[in-house]
PDB file of C-alpha atoms in Angstrom:
ATOM      1  CA  MET A  24     118.419 121.565  87.968  1.00  0.00           C
ATOM      2  CA  ASN A  25     118.956 122.275  91.679  1.00  0.00           C
ATOM      3  CA  SER A  26     116.259 122.859  94.288  1.00  0.00           C
ATOM      4  CA  SER A  27     116.522 126.653  94.298  1.00  0.00           C
ATOM      5  CA  GLU A  28     116.052 126.768  90.541  1.00  0.00           C
ATOM      6  CA  ILE A  29     112.950 124.591  90.826  1.00  0.00           C
ATOM      7  CA  THR A  30     111.400 126.491  93.746  1.00  0.00           C
ATOM      8  CA  SER A  31     111.790 129.774  91.878  1.00  0.00           C
ATOM      9  CA  GLN A  32     109.385 128.443  89.233  1.00  0.00           C
ATOM     10  CA  CYS A  33     106.591 127.078  91.428  1.00  0.00           C
ATOM     11  CA  PHE A  34     104.621 127.506  94.630  1.00  0.00           C
ATOM     12  CA  VAL A  35     104.219 125.037  97.493  1.00  0.00           C
ATOM     13  CA  ASN A  36     101.120 124.706  99.657  1.00  0.00           C
ATOM     14  CA  ALA A  37     101.601 126.080 103.169  1.00  0.00           C
ATOM     15  CA  PRO A  38      98.698 126.651 105.563  1.00  0.00           C
ATOM     16  CA  PHE A  39      99.204 129.999 107.271  1.00  0.00           C
ATOM     17  CA  GLY A  40      99.866 128.425 110.670  1.00  0.00           C
ATOM     18  CA  PHE A  41     102.567 126.193 109.200  1.00  0.00           C
ATOM     19  CA  LEU A  42     103.986 129.119 107.235  1.00  0.00           C
ATOM     20  CA  HIS A  43     104.249 131.280 110.339  1.00  0.00           C
ATOM     21  CA  ASP A  44     105.813 128.525 112.455  1.00  0.00           C
ATOM     22  CA  ASN A  45     108.300 127.496 109.751  1.00  0.00           C
ATOM     23  CA  LEU A  46     108.968 130.849 108.095  1.00  0.00           C
ATOM     24  CA  ASP A  47     112.735 130.840 108.655  1.00  0.00           C
ATOM     25  CA  TRP A  48     113.009 127.382 107.090  1.00  0.00           C
ATOM     26  CA  LEU A  49     110.876 128.413 104.114  1.00  0.00           C
ATOM     27  CA  LEU A  50     112.946 131.546 103.578  1.00  0.00           C
ATOM     28  CA  GLU A  51     116.182 129.555 103.773  1.00  0.00           C
ATOM     29  CA  LYS A  52     114.893 127.040 101.219  1.00  0.00           C
ATOM     30  CA  ARG A  53     113.582 129.865  98.984  1.00  0.00           C
ATOM     31  CA  ILE A  54     110.128 128.250  98.931  1.00  0.00           C
ATOM     32  CA  GLN A  55     107.332 130.396  97.515  1.00  0.00           C
ATOM     33  CA  PRO A  56     104.184 129.487  99.448  1.00  0.00           C
ATOM     34  CA  GLU A  57     100.601 129.000  98.452  1.00  0.00           C
ATOM     35  CA  ILE A  58      99.185 130.357 101.693  1.00  0.00           C
ATOM     36  CA  GLY A  59      96.205 128.363 102.922  1.00  0.00           C
ATOM     37  CA  LEU A  60      93.523 130.295 104.810  1.00  0.00           C
ATOM     38  CA  GLU A  61      91.344 127.400 105.961  1.00  0.00           C
ATOM     39  CA  GLY A  62      89.818 126.964 109.417  1.00  0.00           C
ATOM     40  CA  ASN A  63      89.750 129.836 111.916  1.00  0.00           C
ATOM     41  CA  ILE A  64      92.830 131.622 110.555  1.00  0.00           C
ATOM     42  CA  LEU A  65      90.849 134.500 109.062  1.00  0.00           C
ATOM     43  CA  TYR A  66      88.845 134.988 112.258  1.00  0.00           C
ATOM     44  CA  GLU A  67      91.608 134.699 114.831  1.00  0.00           C
ATOM     45  CA  THR A  68      94.806 136.043 113.248  1.00  0.00           C
ATOM     46  CA  PRO A  69      95.626 139.713 113.914  1.00  0.00           C
ATOM     47  CA  ARG A  70      96.134 141.765 110.768  1.00  0.00           C
ATOM     48  CA  THR A  71      99.550 142.745 112.104  1.00  0.00           C
ATOM     49  CA  LEU A  72     100.670 139.104 111.902  1.00  0.00           C
ATOM     50  CA  PHE A  73      99.615 138.862 108.252  1.00  0.00           C
ATOM     51  CA  ASP A  74     101.485 142.129 107.624  1.00  0.00           C
ATOM     52  CA  GLU A  75     104.598 140.762 109.333  1.00  0.00           C
ATOM     53  CA  VAL A  76     104.704 137.526 107.340  1.00  0.00           C
ATOM     54  CA  ALA A  77     103.970 139.311 104.061  1.00  0.00           C
ATOM     55  CA  GLY A  78     106.723 141.784 104.775  1.00  0.00           C
ATOM     56  CA  LYS A  79     109.292 139.058 105.347  1.00  0.00           C
ATOM     57  CA  LEU A  80     108.331 137.279 102.125  1.00  0.00           C
ATOM     58  CA  GLN A  81     108.571 140.511 100.168  1.00  0.00           C
ATOM     59  CA  GLU A  82     111.874 141.449 101.798  1.00  0.00           C
ATOM     60  CA  ALA A  83     113.244 138.065 100.683  1.00  0.00           C
ATOM     61  CA  GLU A  84     111.845 138.722  97.177  1.00  0.00           C
ATOM     62  CA  LEU A  85     109.677 135.616  97.346  1.00  0.00           C
ATOM     63  CA  HIS A  86     106.263 135.599  95.698  1.00  0.00           C
ATOM     64  CA  CYS A  87     103.183 133.772  96.944  1.00  0.00           C
ATOM     65  CA  THR A  88      99.669 132.740  96.043  1.00  0.00           C
ATOM     66  CA  LEU A  89      96.642 132.540  98.351  1.00  0.00           C
ATOM     67  CA  HIS A  90      94.207 129.672  98.766  1.00  0.00           C
ATOM     68  CA  ALA A  91      90.830 130.877 100.016  1.00  0.00           C
ATOM     69  CA  PRO A  92      88.872 128.717 102.478  1.00  0.00           C
ATOM     70  CA  PHE A  93      86.360 126.233 101.126  1.00  0.00           C
ATOM     71  CA  HIS A  94      85.433 123.670 103.803  1.00  0.00           C
ATOM     72  CA  GLU A  95      81.675 123.796 104.547  1.00  0.00           C
ATOM     73  CA  LEU A  96      81.248 126.949 102.462  1.00  0.00           C
ATOM     74  CA  SER A  97      78.591 127.436  99.811  1.00  0.00           C
ATOM     75  CA  VAL A  98      78.629 130.917  98.284  1.00  0.00           C
ATOM     76  CA  GLY A  99      75.714 129.948  96.043  1.00  0.00           C
ATOM     77  CA  ALA A 100      73.589 128.259  98.703  1.00  0.00           C
ATOM     78  CA  VAL A 101      69.829 128.533  98.421  1.00  0.00           C
ATOM     79  CA  ASP A 102      69.689 129.198 102.176  1.00  0.00           C
ATOM     80  CA  PRO A 103      70.402 132.949 102.508  1.00  0.00           C
ATOM     81  CA  TYR A 104      72.089 132.643 105.925  1.00  0.00           C
ATOM     82  CA  ILE A 105      74.541 129.990 104.743  1.00  0.00           C
ATOM     83  CA  ARG A 106      75.107 131.980 101.563  1.00  0.00           C
ATOM     84  CA  GLU A 107      75.906 135.145 103.510  1.00  0.00           C
ATOM     85  CA  ALA A 108      78.227 133.399 106.013  1.00  0.00           C
ATOM     86  CA  SER A 109      80.105 131.710 103.166  1.00  0.00           C
ATOM     87  CA  ARG A 110      80.524 134.908 101.177  1.00  0.00           C
ATOM     88  CA  SER A 111      81.659 136.784 104.255  1.00  0.00           C
ATOM     89  CA  LYS A 112      84.515 134.344 104.787  1.00  0.00           C
ATOM     90  CA  ILE A 113      85.650 134.621 101.165  1.00  0.00           C
ATOM     91  CA  HIS A 114      85.603 138.410 101.514  1.00  0.00           C
ATOM     92  CA  LEU A 115      87.961 138.094 104.496  1.00  0.00           C
ATOM     93  CA  SER A 116      90.455 136.267 102.302  1.00  0.00           C
ATOM     94  CA  LEU A 117      90.110 138.918  99.579  1.00  0.00           C
ATOM     95  CA  ASP A 118      90.914 141.562 102.197  1.00  0.00           C
ATOM     96  CA  LEU A 119      94.445 140.111 102.249  1.00  0.00           C
ATOM     97  CA  LEU A 120      95.152 140.680  98.558  1.00  0.00           C
ATOM     98  CA  PRO A 121      96.720 144.124  99.123  1.00  0.00           C
ATOM     99  CA  VAL A 122      98.778 142.646 101.978  1.00  0.00           C
ATOM    100  CA  PHE A 123     100.359 139.658 100.238  1.00  0.00           C
ATOM    101  CA  LYS A 124     100.102 140.860  96.615  1.00  0.00           C
ATOM    102  CA  PRO A 125      99.772 137.242  95.474  1.00  0.00           C
ATOM    103  CA  ALA A 126     100.234 135.922  91.952  1.00  0.00           C
ATOM    104  CA  SER A 127      96.713 134.478  92.256  1.00  0.00           C
ATOM    105  CA  ILE A 128      94.010 133.518  94.707  1.00  0.00           C
ATOM    106  CA  VAL A 129      92.470 130.065  94.368  1.00  0.00           C
ATOM    107  CA  CYS A 130      88.843 129.390  95.286  1.00  0.00           C
ATOM    108  CA  HIS A 131      86.670 126.286  94.962  1.00  0.00           C
ATOM    109  CA  LEU A 132      83.600 126.398  92.749  1.00  0.00           C
ATOM    110  CA  GLY A 133      81.966 123.805  94.976  1.00  0.00           C
ATOM    111  CA  PHE A 134      79.384 122.111  92.754  1.00  0.00           C
ATOM    112  CA  GLU A 135      78.326 118.683  94.042  1.00  0.00           C
ATOM    113  CA  GLU A 136      76.052 116.669  91.805  1.00  0.00           C
ATOM    114  CA  ASN A 137      74.279 114.848  94.627  1.00  0.00           C
ATOM    115  CA  LYS A 138      73.384 118.126  96.346  1.00  0.00           C
ATOM    116  CA  HIS A 139      73.076 120.885  93.791  1.00  0.00           C
ATOM    117  CA  SER A 140      71.722 119.209  90.664  1.00  0.00           C
ATOM    118  CA  TYR A 141      68.206 119.255  92.137  1.00  0.00           C
ATOM    119  CA  LYS A 142      68.196 123.061  92.218  1.00  0.00           C
ATOM    120  CA  GLU A 143      70.853 123.795  89.641  1.00  0.00           C
ATOM    121  CA  GLU A 144      69.248 126.944  88.234  1.00  0.00           C
ATOM    122  CA  GLU A 145      69.207 128.557  91.675  1.00  0.00           C
ATOM    123  CA  TRP A 146      72.743 127.313  92.372  1.00  0.00           C
ATOM    124  CA  LEU A 147      73.958 128.832  89.112  1.00  0.00           C
ATOM    125  CA  ARG A 148      72.205 132.159  89.674  1.00  0.00           C
ATOM    126  CA  TYR A 149      73.552 132.660  93.193  1.00  0.00           C
ATOM    127  CA  ASN A 150      77.044 131.487  92.237  1.00  0.00           C
ATOM    128  CA  LEU A 151      77.251 133.822  89.269  1.00  0.00           C
ATOM    129  CA  GLU A 152      76.267 136.670  91.546  1.00  0.00           C
ATOM    130  CA  ALA A 153      78.922 135.727  94.110  1.00  0.00           C
ATOM    131  CA  TRP A 154      81.830 135.022  91.789  1.00  0.00           C
ATOM    132  CA  GLN A 155      81.233 138.204  89.823  1.00  0.00           C
ATOM    133  CA  ILE A 156      81.547 140.192  93.044  1.00  0.00           C
ATOM    134  CA  PHE A 157      84.684 138.297  94.077  1.00  0.00           C
ATOM    135  CA  VAL A 158      86.330 138.635  90.665  1.00  0.00           C
ATOM    136  CA  ASN A 159      85.652 142.370  90.676  1.00  0.00           C
ATOM    137  CA  ARG A 160      87.408 142.627  94.047  1.00  0.00           C
ATOM    138  CA  ALA A 161      90.325 140.553  92.734  1.00  0.00           C
ATOM    139  CA  LYS A 162      90.560 142.796  89.688  1.00  0.00           C
ATOM    140  CA  GLU A 163      90.786 145.872  91.927  1.00  0.00           C
ATOM    141  CA  ALA A 164      93.828 144.236  93.553  1.00  0.00           C
ATOM    142  CA  ASP A 165      95.243 143.193  90.153  1.00  0.00           C
ATOM    143  CA  THR A 166      95.107 139.522  91.199  1.00  0.00           C
ATOM    144  CA  PRO A 167      93.675 136.683  89.089  1.00  0.00           C
ATOM    145  CA  LEU A 168      91.034 134.556  90.818  1.00  0.00           C
ATOM    146  CA  MET A 169      91.198 130.851  89.920  1.00  0.00           C
ATOM    147  CA  LEU A 170      88.254 128.483  90.311  1.00  0.00           C
ATOM    148  CA  GLU A 171      89.463 125.008  91.247  1.00  0.00           C
ATOM    149  CA  ASN A 172      87.771 121.672  90.587  1.00  0.00           C
ATOM    150  CA  THR A 173      86.886 119.581  93.626  1.00  0.00           C
ATOM    151  CA  TYR A 174      83.900 117.209  93.395  1.00  0.00           C
ATOM    152  CA  GLU A 175      82.759 118.296  89.930  1.00  0.00           C
ATOM    153  CA  THR A 176      82.622 115.306  87.595  1.00  0.00           C
ATOM    154  CA  ALA A 177      82.802 117.316  84.357  1.00  0.00           C
ATOM    155  CA  PRO A 178      84.053 120.784  83.352  1.00  0.00           C
ATOM    156  CA  GLY A 179      80.684 122.154  82.254  1.00  0.00           C
ATOM    157  CA  ARG A 180      79.884 124.230  85.360  1.00  0.00           C
ATOM    158  CA  HIS A 181      83.316 125.846  85.449  1.00  0.00           C
ATOM    159  CA  LYS A 182      82.994 126.674  81.767  1.00  0.00           C
ATOM    160  CA  LYS A 183      79.517 128.132  82.214  1.00  0.00           C
ATOM    161  CA  ILE A 184      80.543 130.316  85.176  1.00  0.00           C
ATOM    162  CA  LEU A 185      83.744 131.573  83.554  1.00  0.00           C
ATOM    163  CA  GLU A 186      82.029 132.293  80.238  1.00  0.00           C
ATOM    164  CA  ALA A 187      79.390 134.317  82.042  1.00  0.00           C
ATOM    165  CA  ILE A 188      81.910 136.287  84.134  1.00  0.00           C
ATOM    166  CA  ASP A 189      83.995 136.990  81.018  1.00  0.00           C
ATOM    167  CA  SER A 190      86.976 138.546  82.772  1.00  0.00           C
ATOM    168  CA  ASP A 191      90.730 138.317  82.301  1.00  0.00           C
ATOM    169  CA  TYR A 192      90.874 138.090  86.092  1.00  0.00           C
ATOM    170  CA  ALA A 193      88.825 134.867  86.271  1.00  0.00           C
ATOM    171  CA  GLY A 194      90.543 131.591  85.461  1.00  0.00           C
ATOM    172  CA  PHE A 195      90.586 127.859  86.065  1.00  0.00           C
ATOM    173  CA  CYS A 196      92.839 125.855  88.382  1.00  0.00           C
ATOM    174  CA  LEU A 197      93.122 122.164  87.505  1.00  0.00           C
ATOM    175  CA  ASP A 198      93.678 120.042  90.602  1.00  0.00           C
ATOM    176  CA  THR A 199      95.093 116.723  89.413  1.00  0.00           C
ATOM    177  CA  GLY A 200      94.427 114.848  92.634  1.00  0.00           C
ATOM    178  CA  HIS A 201      90.798 115.920  92.823  1.00  0.00           C
ATOM    179  CA  LEU A 202      90.272 115.008  89.186  1.00  0.00           C
ATOM    180  CA  LEU A 203      91.513 111.489  89.805  1.00  0.00           C
ATOM    181  CA  ALA A 204      90.060 110.796  93.263  1.00  0.00           C
ATOM    182  CA  PHE A 205      86.743 112.654  93.189  1.00  0.00           C
ATOM    183  CA  ALA A 206      85.765 112.973  89.530  1.00  0.00           C
ATOM    184  CA  GLY A 207      87.284 109.635  88.537  1.00  0.00           C
ATOM    185  CA  ASP A 208      88.118 111.319  85.254  1.00  0.00           C
ATOM    186  CA  ILE A 209      91.065 111.951  82.945  1.00  0.00           C
ATOM    187  CA  TRP A 210      92.583 115.325  82.129  1.00  0.00           C
ATOM    188  CA  GLN A 211      91.816 114.841  78.422  1.00  0.00           C
ATOM    189  CA  ASN A 212      88.119 115.409  79.208  1.00  0.00           C
ATOM    190  CA  TRP A 213      88.877 118.727  80.913  1.00  0.00           C
ATOM    191  CA  LEU A 214      91.804 120.652  79.493  1.00  0.00           C
ATOM    192  CA  PRO A 215      90.728 120.938  75.852  1.00  0.00           C
ATOM    193  CA  VAL A 216      87.459 122.413  77.172  1.00  0.00           C
ATOM    194  CA  MET A 217      89.062 124.631  79.812  1.00  0.00           C
ATOM    195  CA  LYS A 218      92.129 125.730  77.844  1.00  0.00           C
ATOM    196  CA  PRO A 219      90.938 129.366  77.390  1.00  0.00           C
ATOM    197  CA  TRP A 220      90.815 129.791  81.183  1.00  0.00           C
ATOM    198  CA  LEU A 221      93.602 127.504  82.416  1.00  0.00           C
ATOM    199  CA  GLY A 222      95.733 129.651  84.697  1.00  0.00           C
ATOM    200  CA  GLN A 223      96.965 127.352  87.454  1.00  0.00           C
ATOM    201  CA  LEU A 224      97.765 123.743  88.326  1.00  0.00           C
ATOM    202  CA  HIS A 225      97.587 122.014  91.701  1.00  0.00           C
ATOM    203  CA  LEU A 226      99.881 119.030  91.383  1.00  0.00           C
ATOM    204  CA  HIS A 227      99.640 115.921  93.530  1.00  0.00           C
ATOM    205  CA  ASP A 228      98.891 112.246  92.968  1.00  0.00           C
ATOM    206  CA  ASN A 229      96.812 109.352  94.269  1.00  0.00           C
ATOM    207  CA  HIS A 230      95.563 105.910  93.255  1.00  0.00           C
ATOM    208  CA  GLY A 231      92.026 107.013  92.425  1.00  0.00           C
ATOM    209  CA  LEU A 232      90.536 105.998  95.766  1.00  0.00           C
ATOM    210  CA  ARG A 233      91.120 109.021  97.997  1.00  0.00           C
ATOM    211  CA  ASP A 234      92.804 112.437  97.972  1.00  0.00           C
ATOM    212  CA  ASP A 235      96.184 111.227  99.274  1.00  0.00           C
ATOM    213  CA  HIS A 236      98.287 114.208  98.124  1.00  0.00           C
ATOM    214  CA  LEU A 237     101.189 111.996  97.069  1.00  0.00           C
ATOM    215  CA  PRO A 238     104.164 113.384  95.136  1.00  0.00           C
ATOM    216  CA  MET A 239     103.734 113.286  91.371  1.00  0.00           C
ATOM    217  CA  GLY A 240     104.439 109.852  89.948  1.00  0.00           C
ATOM    218  CA  LYS A 241     103.571 107.980  93.150  1.00  0.00           C
ATOM    219  CA  GLY A 242      99.964 107.367  92.054  1.00  0.00           C
ATOM    220  CA  LYS A 243      98.398 106.820  88.680  1.00  0.00           C
ATOM    221  CA  PHE A 244      97.771 110.307  87.276  1.00  0.00           C
ATOM    222  CA  ASP A 245      99.061 110.799  83.724  1.00  0.00           C
ATOM    223  CA  PHE A 246     101.543 113.628  84.374  1.00  0.00           C
ATOM    224  CA  ALA A 247     103.690 112.831  81.348  1.00  0.00           C
ATOM    225  CA  GLY A 248     100.703 113.263  79.057  1.00  0.00           C
ATOM    226  CA  LEU A 249      99.520 116.383  80.865  1.00  0.00           C
ATOM    227  CA  PHE A 250     102.856 118.182  80.583  1.00  0.00           C
ATOM    228  CA  ASN A 251     103.303 117.125  76.982  1.00  0.00           C
ATOM    229  CA  TRP A 252      99.894 118.688  76.229  1.00  0.00           C
ATOM    230  CA  LEU A 253     100.892 121.909  78.006  1.00  0.00           C
ATOM    231  CA  LYS A 254     104.114 122.180  76.006  1.00  0.00           C
ATOM    232  CA  THR A 255     102.448 121.290  72.715  1.00  0.00           C
ATOM    233  CA  ASN A 256      99.751 123.911  73.275  1.00  0.00           C
ATOM    234  CA  ASN A 257     102.174 126.514  74.659  1.00  0.00           C
ATOM    235  CA  VAL A 258     100.146 126.860  77.869  1.00  0.00           C
ATOM    236  CA  ASN A 259     102.088 128.090  80.914  1.00  0.00           C
ATOM    237  CA  PRO A 260      99.900 128.090  84.028  1.00  0.00           C
ATOM    238  CA  VAL A 261     101.036 128.931  87.538  1.00  0.00           C
ATOM    239  CA  VAL A 262     102.384 125.698  89.043  1.00  0.00           C
ATOM    240  CA  THR A 263     101.644 124.724  92.638  1.00  0.00           C
ATOM    241  CA  LEU A 264     102.859 121.593  94.409  1.00  0.00           C
ATOM    242  CA  GLU A 265     100.625 120.235  97.147  1.00  0.00           C
ATOM    243  CA  PRO A 266     102.510 117.705  99.263  1.00  0.00           C
ATOM    244  CA  HIS A 267     100.815 117.381 102.644  1.00  0.00           C
ATOM    245  CA  ARG A 268     103.927 116.143 104.439  1.00  0.00           C
ATOM    246  CA  LYS A 269     107.092 118.189 104.853  1.00  0.00           C
ATOM    247  CA  GLU A 270     109.307 115.186 104.206  1.00  0.00           C
ATOM    248  CA  GLU A 271     107.765 114.711 100.742  1.00  0.00           C
ATOM    249  CA  LEU A 272     108.672 118.180  99.501  1.00  0.00           C
ATOM    250  CA  GLU A 273     112.030 117.231  97.956  1.00  0.00           C
ATOM    251  CA  GLU A 274     110.425 114.284  96.197  1.00  0.00           C
ATOM    252  CA  SER A 275     107.738 116.589  94.814  1.00  0.00           C
ATOM    253  CA  LEU A 276     110.325 119.097  93.583  1.00  0.00           C
ATOM    254  CA  THR A 277     112.335 116.333  91.906  1.00  0.00           C
ATOM    255  CA  ALA A 278     109.202 115.026  90.217  1.00  0.00           C
ATOM    256  CA  LEU A 279     108.329 118.509  88.973  1.00  0.00           C
ATOM    257  CA  SER A 280     111.776 118.867  87.462  1.00  0.00           C
ATOM    258  CA  ARG A 281     111.452 115.476  85.755  1.00  0.00           C
ATOM    259  CA  PHE A 282     107.983 115.978  84.350  1.00  0.00           C
ATOM    260  CA  TYR A 283     107.872 119.675  83.553  1.00  0.00           C
ATOM    261  CA  LEU A 284     110.959 121.793  83.880  1.00  0.00           C
ATOM    262  CA  ASP A 285     113.607 119.750  82.062  1.00  0.00           C
TER     263      ASP A 285
END
């Protein structure tokens, strides 16, 4: 399978600044981006620039996904000022759904045991309120919203939130690198539980010590077992590669072909 055939079946992470600066290269390679909106992008980028990039992707008949910001955000914070600032930034990313018409938008649930377990009832109440609002906005744009695992050590909070929202537009994104590096867990403890909501995969590898974003097969994540489970259970989530270095893209695409597409 050649590179163009592989790229037509997946997305590749691309922060908006990188996407804008390398758009001709991405178009030439037929790479469908997962557009990252972290940092000050949503505050400082003119809407006309988002329109321009979206237009070029659509003209080239390339699809995309969006990745909402998550650093230092807490949409379910007990502090009302932090809660409001966090929600406001997520709303800015949702404003771009009609522009990019993405296949999905990925957000981070953001539960951290060492912080939130002491006031978990309040955390749950405020998060349910926030994610219901966000999912309703995503539904209006006909875009699934995926809640990704980051520091969560078990799938219970994702399951509880998604059960409560009860929407076809709310799903789960399994991030393999986060599962290995932050949760120190195996996919077998997550996917059987989260199967009803599994809509997306973020694929990268590490050695269990830090979030290295290595190509698949360069760390110790069990990709062979994961993809066998997907095929056996006839589950076909959106696939996103997350190499953090341009020179590792080809290696990531080759690994995807080996593990999943062949």
